[in-house]
Amino acid sequence: GLLLPVLGDAIVGVSWTLRHEMLFYTFFGLCIVHRMLGRIILSVWFCAILLNMLMRWDVSESALLKLTLSPFNVQFFMGMAAAWLVRSQWRGVGRPWFFWGAGLFILIGSAENLGWIDGYGLSARWMYGFSAMAMVVGLVSGEAWFANAHTLLSLGRASFSIYLFQLSGFGAAYKVWEQTGLLAFFPIWAVYLSLC
C-alpha cells in the first residue's frame, strides 16, 4: 500500500522497485536540502551496500535493512555515474556506448536465460547495471534526435505505467492465445513477439 519497507511481497508484485526508488529519492533529496550532509549519507549508504555485498550479512529479519542494504541499490549509484559522465563532456564520444551497452545487456540476458548466470545474483547487479549505464550515456548523446521523436517520447512518458501493468497484461494476452486455440498453430517466438 504505502510502499513502506515490509517483509513479504507487495500487492502489485512489480511495485517492489518503488520501495527502492523511494529510499533513493529520500537520500538524494538530502543533497538538495544540504549538499554536504547528502553526500556524506550517500557515501555511507554506498559503502554499507558494498560491505553487505562482500560480507553477505543476514538481514532477512529486518525489512528496513533488507531494503537499505540490497545489492539492487548499487544501480542508483551507476545512474549517478552516468549523469556525471554526461556532465563531464562525455556526450560527444558517448553514442557508441549505447551499442556496446545494448550488446552487453543482450549477452547478459541470454546468459541468464541459458542458466549460465543468476539474474538475481550479486554479479548480475554489476553486469546489468554497467550495461544499462553505458546505454544511458549513449542515448543522451543522441538526445537531439529523440527530441523530435514524438512516438518514443510518448512511450517514455508511459513506460512506468507499462511496467506496472506488464505482468497482468502478459497474463491476460496469453490467456487469449490459449482460449482461442491459436497456440497450437504458431511458433513460440511469434507468441512472444505478440506479447511484447
mmCIF file of N, CA and C in Angstrom, residues 12-114:
data_model
loop_
_atom_site.group_PDB
_atom_site.id
_atom_site.type_symbol
_atom_site.label_atom_id
_atom_site.label_comp_id
_atom_site.label_asym_id
_atom_site.label_seq_id
_atom_site.Cartn_x
_atom_site.Cartn_y
_atom_site.Cartn_z
ATOM 1 N N VAL A 12 0.857 -5.396 -5.676
ATOM 2 C CA VAL A 12 1.230 -5.337 -7.090
ATOM 3 C C VAL A 12 2.700 -5.735 -7.123
ATOM 4 N N GLY A 13 2.956 -6.950 -7.594
ATOM 5 C CA GLY A 13 4.290 -7.540 -7.485
ATOM 6 C C GLY A 13 5.429 -6.669 -7.967
ATOM 7 N N VAL A 14 5.253 -6.016 -9.139
ATOM 8 C CA VAL A 14 6.360 -5.249 -9.701
ATOM 9 C C VAL A 14 6.627 -3.944 -8.956
ATOM 10 N N SER A 15 5.755 -3.573 -8.026
ATOM 11 C CA SER A 15 5.953 -2.312 -7.307
ATOM 12 C C SER A 15 7.061 -2.403 -6.255
ATOM 13 N N TRP A 16 7.689 -3.586 -6.108
ATOM 14 C CA TRP A 16 8.797 -3.703 -5.155
ATOM 15 C C TRP A 16 9.899 -2.695 -5.495
ATOM 16 N N THR A 17 10.039 -2.364 -6.777
ATOM 17 C CA THR A 17 11.079 -1.416 -7.170
ATOM 18 C C THR A 17 10.816 -0.026 -6.610
ATOM 19 N N LEU A 18 9.538 0.306 -6.420
ATOM 20 C CA LEU A 18 9.198 1.632 -5.898
ATOM 21 C C LEU A 18 9.733 1.835 -4.487
ATOM 22 N N ARG A 19 9.808 0.770 -3.713
ATOM 23 C CA ARG A 19 10.380 0.891 -2.365
ATOM 24 C C ARG A 19 11.827 1.350 -2.445
ATOM 25 N N HIS A 20 12.564 0.769 -3.394
ATOM 26 C CA HIS A 20 13.964 1.169 -3.578
ATOM 27 C C HIS A 20 14.049 2.611 -4.069
ATOM 28 N N GLU A 21 13.170 2.976 -4.981
ATOM 29 C CA GLU A 21 13.194 4.337 -5.519
ATOM 30 C C GLU A 21 12.856 5.367 -4.446
ATOM 31 N N MET A 22 11.871 5.065 -3.614
ATOM 32 C CA MET A 22 11.507 5.994 -2.531
ATOM 33 C C MET A 22 12.695 6.210 -1.598
ATOM 34 N N LEU A 23 13.408 5.129 -1.279
ATOM 35 C CA LEU A 23 14.579 5.223 -0.408
ATOM 36 C C LEU A 23 15.656 6.088 -1.069
ATOM 37 N N PHE A 24 15.934 5.819 -2.353
ATOM 38 C CA PHE A 24 16.956 6.587 -3.063
ATOM 39 C C PHE A 24 16.593 8.064 -3.112
ATOM 40 N N TYR A 25 15.349 8.383 -3.471
ATOM 41 C CA TYR A 25 14.962 9.786 -3.587
ATOM 42 C C TYR A 25 14.967 10.485 -2.228
ATOM 43 N N THR A 26 14.720 9.743 -1.173
ATOM 44 C CA THR A 26 14.822 10.332 0.172
ATOM 45 C C THR A 26 16.265 10.733 0.450
ATOM 46 N N PHE A 27 17.205 9.800 0.205
ATOM 47 C CA PHE A 27 18.622 10.102 0.439
ATOM 48 C C PHE A 27 19.132 11.167 -0.524
ATOM 49 N N PHE A 28 18.753 11.053 -1.809
ATOM 50 C CA PHE A 28 19.219 12.019 -2.800
ATOM 51 C C PHE A 28 18.633 13.402 -2.510
ATOM 52 N N GLY A 29 17.394 13.432 -2.011
ATOM 53 C CA GLY A 29 16.766 14.699 -1.653
ATOM 54 C C GLY A 29 17.538 15.450 -0.588
ATOM 55 N N LEU A 30 18.233 14.715 0.275
ATOM 56 C CA LEU A 30 19.055 15.363 1.295
ATOM 57 C C LEU A 30 20.176 16.177 0.668
ATOM 58 N N CYS A 31 20.642 15.770 -0.518
ATOM 59 C CA CYS A 31 21.673 16.541 -1.233
ATOM 60 C C CYS A 31 21.134 17.897 -1.669
ATOM 61 N N ILE A 32 19.840 17.956 -1.940
ATOM 62 C CA ILE A 32 19.229 19.224 -2.342
ATOM 63 C C ILE A 32 19.057 20.119 -1.119
ATOM 64 N N VAL A 33 18.654 19.530 -0.002
ATOM 65 C CA VAL A 33 18.449 20.299 1.228
ATOM 66 C C VAL A 33 19.786 20.764 1.801
ATOM 67 N N HIS A 34 20.758 19.844 1.880
ATOM 68 C CA HIS A 34 22.091 20.160 2.423
ATOM 69 C C HIS A 34 23.110 19.300 1.686
ATOM 70 N N ARG A 35 23.818 19.935 0.764
ATOM 71 C CA ARG A 35 24.685 19.178 -0.149
ATOM 72 C C ARG A 35 25.699 18.301 0.575
ATOM 73 N N MET A 36 26.410 18.857 1.560
ATOM 74 C CA MET A 36 27.447 18.078 2.235
ATOM 75 C C MET A 36 26.849 16.913 3.021
ATOM 76 N N LEU A 37 25.774 17.171 3.764
ATOM 77 C CA LEU A 37 25.120 16.102 4.523
ATOM 78 C C LEU A 37 24.623 15.010 3.580
ATOM 79 N N GLY A 38 24.015 15.409 2.468
ATOM 80 C CA GLY A 38 23.520 14.442 1.499
ATOM 81 C C GLY A 38 24.633 13.589 0.924
ATOM 82 N N ARG A 39 25.765 14.233 0.602
ATOM 83 C CA ARG A 39 26.904 13.480 0.060
ATOM 84 C C ARG A 39 27.466 12.494 1.076
ATOM 85 N N ILE A 40 27.515 12.912 2.318
ATOM 86 C CA ILE A 40 28.023 12.012 3.375
ATOM 87 C C ILE A 40 27.100 10.811 3.509
ATOM 88 N N ILE A 41 25.786 11.063 3.551
ATOM 89 C CA ILE A 41 24.822 9.966 3.717
ATOM 90 C C ILE A 41 24.866 9.033 2.512
ATOM 91 N N LEU A 42 24.932 9.585 1.299
ATOM 92 C CA LEU A 42 25.015 8.737 0.109
ATOM 93 C C LEU A 42 26.299 7.915 0.109
ATOM 94 N N SER A 43 27.409 8.508 0.551
ATOM 95 C CA SER A 43 28.684 7.780 0.610
ATOM 96 C C SER A 43 28.631 6.642 1.621
ATOM 97 N N VAL A 44 28.063 6.933 2.793
ATOM 98 C CA VAL A 44 27.935 5.896 3.831
ATOM 99 C C VAL A 44 27.020 4.783 3.332
ATOM 100 N N TRP A 45 25.929 5.162 2.683
ATOM 101 C CA TRP A 45 24.987 4.166 2.152
ATOM 102 C C TRP A 45 25.670 3.279 1.115
ATOM 103 N N PHE A 46 26.415 3.894 0.186
ATOM 104 C CA PHE A 46 27.109 3.128 -0.842
ATOM 105 C C PHE A 46 28.110 2.150 -0.217
ATOM 106 N N CYS A 47 28.873 2.626 0.758
ATOM 107 C CA CYS A 47 29.851 1.754 1.429
ATOM 108 C C CYS A 47 29.149 0.613 2.166
ATOM 109 N N ALA A 48 28.008 0.906 2.797
ATOM 110 C CA ALA A 48 27.260 -0.132 3.513
ATOM 111 C C ALA A 48 26.736 -1.199 2.546
ATOM 112 N N ILE A 49 26.269 -0.763 1.362
ATOM 113 C CA ILE A 49 25.795 -1.719 0.352
ATOM 114 C C ILE A 49 26.951 -2.609 -0.089
ATOM 115 N N LEU A 50 28.110 -1.994 -0.379
ATOM 116 C CA LEU A 50 29.277 -2.764 -0.807
ATOM 117 C C LEU A 50 29.725 -3.742 0.273
ATOM 118 N N LEU A 51 29.732 -3.275 1.530
ATOM 119 C CA LEU A 51 30.110 -4.167 2.640
ATOM 120 C C LEU A 51 29.152 -5.344 2.735
ATOM 121 N N ASN A 52 27.863 -5.060 2.575
ATOM 122 C CA ASN A 52 26.875 -6.141 2.627
ATOM 123 C C ASN A 52 27.090 -7.122 1.477
ATOM 124 N N MET A 53 27.463 -6.609 0.304
ATOM 125 C CA MET A 53 27.711 -7.493 -0.835
ATOM 126 C C MET A 53 28.924 -8.385 -0.566
ATOM 127 N N LEU A 54 29.919 -7.850 0.149
ATOM 128 C CA LEU A 54 31.115 -8.633 0.472
ATOM 129 C C LEU A 54 30.887 -9.586 1.638
ATOM 130 N N MET A 55 30.254 -9.083 2.688
ATOM 131 C CA MET A 55 30.100 -9.848 3.935
ATOM 132 C C MET A 55 28.858 -10.748 3.932
ATOM 133 N N ARG A 56 27.889 -10.393 3.089
ATOM 134 C CA ARG A 56 26.622 -11.144 3.000
ATOM 135 C C ARG A 56 25.951 -11.312 4.367
ATOM 136 N N TRP A 57 25.718 -10.171 5.012
ATOM 137 C CA TRP A 57 25.052 -10.179 6.313
ATOM 138 C C TRP A 57 23.643 -10.745 6.173
ATOM 139 N N ASP A 58 23.171 -11.399 7.206
ATOM 140 C CA ASP A 58 21.797 -11.908 7.215
ATOM 141 C C ASP A 58 20.887 -10.799 7.742
ATOM 142 N N VAL A 59 20.210 -10.131 6.826
ATOM 143 C CA VAL A 59 19.305 -9.043 7.204
ATOM 144 C C VAL A 59 17.859 -9.430 6.879
ATOM 145 N N SER A 60 17.622 -10.716 6.733
ATOM 146 C CA SER A 60 16.310 -11.189 6.280
ATOM 147 C C SER A 60 15.188 -10.907 7.272
ATOM 148 N N GLU A 61 15.547 -10.668 8.551
ATOM 149 C CA GLU A 61 14.502 -10.417 9.561
ATOM 150 C C GLU A 61 14.130 -8.942 9.674
ATOM 151 N N SER A 62 14.893 -8.065 9.038
ATOM 152 C CA SER A 62 14.616 -6.631 9.118
ATOM 153 C C SER A 62 14.266 -6.092 7.740
ATOM 154 N N ALA A 63 13.027 -5.679 7.577
ATOM 155 C CA ALA A 63 12.586 -5.161 6.283
ATOM 156 C C ALA A 63 13.373 -3.911 5.891
ATOM 157 N N LEU A 64 13.663 -3.049 6.865
ATOM 158 C CA LEU A 64 14.379 -1.806 6.577
ATOM 159 C C LEU A 64 15.819 -2.081 6.142
ATOM 160 N N LEU A 65 16.526 -2.967 6.869
ATOM 161 C CA LEU A 65 17.905 -3.294 6.495
ATOM 162 C C LEU A 65 17.950 -4.050 5.172
ATOM 163 N N LYS A 66 16.998 -4.935 4.970
ATOM 164 C CA LYS A 66 16.941 -5.705 3.724
ATOM 165 C C LYS A 66 16.789 -4.763 2.528
ATOM 166 N N LEU A 67 15.936 -3.753 2.673
ATOM 167 C CA LEU A 67 15.732 -2.766 1.619
ATOM 168 C C LEU A 67 16.961 -1.871 1.464
ATOM 169 N N THR A 68 17.462 -1.354 2.564
ATOM 170 C CA THR A 68 18.552 -0.378 2.526
ATOM 171 C C THR A 68 19.853 -0.975 2.013
ATOM 172 N N LEU A 69 20.154 -2.209 2.381
ATOM 173 C CA LEU A 69 21.432 -2.829 2.015
ATOM 174 C C LEU A 69 21.341 -3.720 0.773
ATOM 175 N N SER A 70 20.205 -3.711 0.109
ATOM 176 C CA SER A 70 20.011 -4.565 -1.068
ATOM 177 C C SER A 70 21.019 -4.234 -2.171
ATOM 178 N N PRO A 71 21.604 -5.258 -2.789
ATOM 179 C CA PRO A 71 22.510 -5.036 -3.918
ATOM 180 C C PRO A 71 21.851 -4.304 -5.096
ATOM 181 N N PHE A 72 20.537 -4.361 -5.200
ATOM 182 C CA PHE A 72 19.852 -3.639 -6.271
ATOM 183 C C PHE A 72 20.130 -2.135 -6.179
ATOM 184 N N ASN A 73 20.342 -1.629 -4.967
ATOM 185 C CA ASN A 73 20.538 -0.198 -4.783
ATOM 186 C C ASN A 73 21.825 0.320 -5.400
ATOM 187 N N VAL A 74 22.787 -0.564 -5.633
ATOM 188 C CA VAL A 74 24.053 -0.116 -6.221
ATOM 189 C C VAL A 74 23.818 0.485 -7.611
ATOM 190 N N GLN A 75 22.733 0.095 -8.256
ATOM 191 C CA GLN A 75 22.460 0.602 -9.595
ATOM 192 C C GLN A 75 22.049 2.073 -9.593
ATOM 193 N N PHE A 76 21.554 2.584 -8.472
ATOM 194 C CA PHE A 76 21.285 4.024 -8.380
ATOM 195 C C PHE A 76 22.596 4.804 -8.507
ATOM 196 N N PHE A 77 23.641 4.262 -7.917
ATOM 197 C CA PHE A 77 24.941 4.929 -7.981
ATOM 198 C C PHE A 77 25.506 4.861 -9.401
ATOM 199 N N MET A 78 25.186 3.795 -10.119
ATOM 200 C CA MET A 78 25.592 3.717 -11.520
ATOM 201 C C MET A 78 24.837 4.761 -12.339
ATOM 202 N N GLY A 79 23.590 4.998 -11.990
ATOM 203 C CA GLY A 79 22.825 6.055 -12.656
ATOM 204 C C GLY A 79 23.427 7.422 -12.399
ATOM 205 N N MET A 80 23.873 7.656 -11.169
ATOM 206 C CA MET A 80 24.529 8.930 -10.860
ATOM 207 C C MET A 80 25.857 9.032 -11.603
ATOM 208 N N ALA A 81 26.559 7.903 -11.748
ATOM 209 C CA ALA A 81 27.814 7.902 -12.507
ATOM 210 C C ALA A 81 27.548 8.248 -13.966
ATOM 211 N N ALA A 82 26.443 7.746 -14.523
ATOM 212 C CA ALA A 82 26.085 8.082 -15.911
ATOM 213 C C ALA A 82 25.848 9.585 -16.038
ATOM 214 N N ALA A 83 25.144 10.157 -15.071
ATOM 215 C CA ALA A 83 24.894 11.608 -15.098
ATOM 216 C C ALA A 83 26.210 12.377 -15.012
ATOM 217 N N TRP A 84 27.112 11.907 -14.177
ATOM 218 C CA TRP A 84 28.418 12.573 -14.041
ATOM 219 C C TRP A 84 29.207 12.484 -15.344
ATOM 220 N N LEU A 85 29.186 11.319 -15.994
ATOM 221 C CA LEU A 85 29.896 11.155 -17.264
ATOM 222 C C LEU A 85 29.343 12.112 -18.324
ATOM 223 N N VAL A 86 28.026 12.237 -18.372
ATOM 224 C CA VAL A 86 27.397 13.120 -19.353
ATOM 225 C C VAL A 86 27.778 14.574 -19.069
ATOM 226 N N ARG A 87 27.739 14.970 -17.802
ATOM 227 C CA ARG A 87 28.088 16.349 -17.433
ATOM 228 C C ARG A 87 29.571 16.627 -17.632
ATOM 229 N N SER A 88 30.386 15.586 -17.646
ATOM 230 C CA SER A 88 31.834 15.746 -17.802
ATOM 231 C C SER A 88 32.256 15.699 -19.265
ATOM 232 N N GLN A 89 31.362 16.132 -20.147
ATOM 233 C CA GLN A 89 31.662 16.251 -21.574
ATOM 234 C C GLN A 89 31.927 14.921 -22.269
ATOM 235 N N TRP A 90 31.330 13.833 -21.809
ATOM 236 C CA TRP A 90 31.449 12.550 -22.491
ATOM 237 C C TRP A 90 30.404 12.407 -23.588
ATOM 238 N N ARG A 91 29.540 13.409 -23.739
ATOM 239 C CA ARG A 91 28.433 13.290 -24.688
ATOM 240 C C ARG A 91 28.907 13.015 -26.109
ATOM 241 N N GLY A 92 29.965 13.726 -26.547
ATOM 242 C CA GLY A 92 30.410 13.596 -27.930
ATOM 243 C C GLY A 92 30.918 12.208 -28.269
ATOM 244 N N VAL A 93 31.496 11.517 -27.295
ATOM 245 C CA VAL A 93 32.041 10.182 -27.578
ATOM 246 C C VAL A 93 31.113 9.078 -27.081
ATOM 247 N N GLY A 94 29.960 9.477 -26.576
ATOM 248 C CA GLY A 94 29.105 8.505 -25.913
ATOM 249 C C GLY A 94 28.227 7.652 -26.791
ATOM 250 N N ARG A 95 27.952 8.103 -28.040
ATOM 251 C CA ARG A 95 26.986 7.380 -28.864
ATOM 252 C C ARG A 95 27.330 5.898 -29.035
ATOM 253 N N PRO A 96 28.588 5.526 -29.306
ATOM 254 C CA PRO A 96 28.897 4.089 -29.402
ATOM 255 C C PRO A 96 28.629 3.343 -28.100
ATOM 256 N N TRP A 97 28.628 4.069 -26.991
ATOM 257 C CA TRP A 97 28.353 3.431 -25.700
ATOM 258 C C TRP A 97 27.002 2.740 -25.711
ATOM 259 N N PHE A 98 26.028 3.356 -26.398
ATOM 260 C CA PHE A 98 24.707 2.741 -26.423
ATOM 261 C C PHE A 98 24.783 1.347 -27.024
ATOM 262 N N PHE A 99 25.474 1.217 -28.148
ATOM 263 C CA PHE A 99 25.547 -0.074 -28.833
ATOM 264 C C PHE A 99 26.337 -1.090 -28.024
ATOM 265 N N TRP A 100 27.435 -0.642 -27.413
ATOM 266 C CA TRP A 100 28.201 -1.555 -26.547
ATOM 267 C C TRP A 100 27.353 -1.996 -25.355
ATOM 268 N N GLY A 101 26.671 -1.030 -24.738
ATOM 269 C CA GLY A 101 25.833 -1.350 -23.584
ATOM 270 C C GLY A 101 24.680 -2.264 -23.938
ATOM 271 N N ALA A 102 24.014 -1.978 -25.074
ATOM 272 C CA ALA A 102 22.877 -2.807 -25.500
ATOM 273 C C ALA A 102 23.340 -4.224 -25.831
ATOM 274 N N GLY A 103 24.484 -4.326 -26.529
ATOM 275 C CA GLY A 103 25.016 -5.646 -26.856
ATOM 276 C C GLY A 103 25.351 -6.443 -25.612
ATOM 277 N N LEU A 104 25.981 -5.761 -24.655
ATOM 278 C CA LEU A 104 26.332 -6.425 -23.392
ATOM 279 C C LEU A 104 25.080 -6.833 -22.624
ATOM 280 N N PHE A 105 24.068 -5.955 -22.614
ATOM 281 C CA PHE A 105 22.815 -6.249 -21.917
ATOM 282 C C PHE A 105 22.153 -7.491 -22.506
ATOM 283 N N ILE A 106 22.152 -7.582 -23.834
ATOM 284 C CA ILE A 106 21.549 -8.743 -24.512
ATOM 285 C C ILE A 106 22.340 -10.011 -24.195
ATOM 286 N N LEU A 107 23.674 -9.906 -24.192
ATOM 287 C CA LEU A 107 24.507 -11.066 -23.846
ATOM 288 C C LEU A 107 24.242 -11.547 -22.423
ATOM 289 N N ILE A 108 24.138 -10.596 -21.489
ATOM 290 C CA ILE A 108 23.886 -10.951 -20.088
ATOM 291 C C ILE A 108 22.512 -11.605 -19.958
ATOM 292 N N GLY A 109 21.505 -11.003 -20.615
ATOM 293 C CA GLY A 109 20.160 -11.578 -20.571
ATOM 294 C C GLY A 109 20.120 -12.972 -21.179
ATOM 295 N N SER A 110 20.850 -13.175 -22.272
ATOM 296 C CA SER A 110 20.909 -14.505 -22.895
ATOM 297 C C SER A 110 21.580 -15.504 -21.971
ATOM 298 N N ALA A 111 22.668 -15.077 -21.317
ATOM 299 C CA ALA A 111 23.365 -15.961 -20.374
ATOM 300 C C ALA A 111 22.455 -16.325 -19.207
ATOM 301 N N GLU A 112 21.647 -15.355 -18.759
ATOM 302 C CA GLU A 112 20.697 -15.646 -17.679
ATOM 303 C C GLU A 112 19.641 -16.645 -18.154
ATOM 304 N N ASN A 113 19.102 -16.426 -19.359
ATOM 305 C CA ASN A 113 18.087 -17.343 -19.897
ATOM 306 C C ASN A 113 18.613 -18.751 -20.081
ATOM 307 N N LEU A 114 19.893 -18.868 -20.402
ATOM 308 C CA LEU A 114 20.507 -20.191 -20.578
ATOM 309 C C LEU A 114 20.928 -20.821 -19.258
#
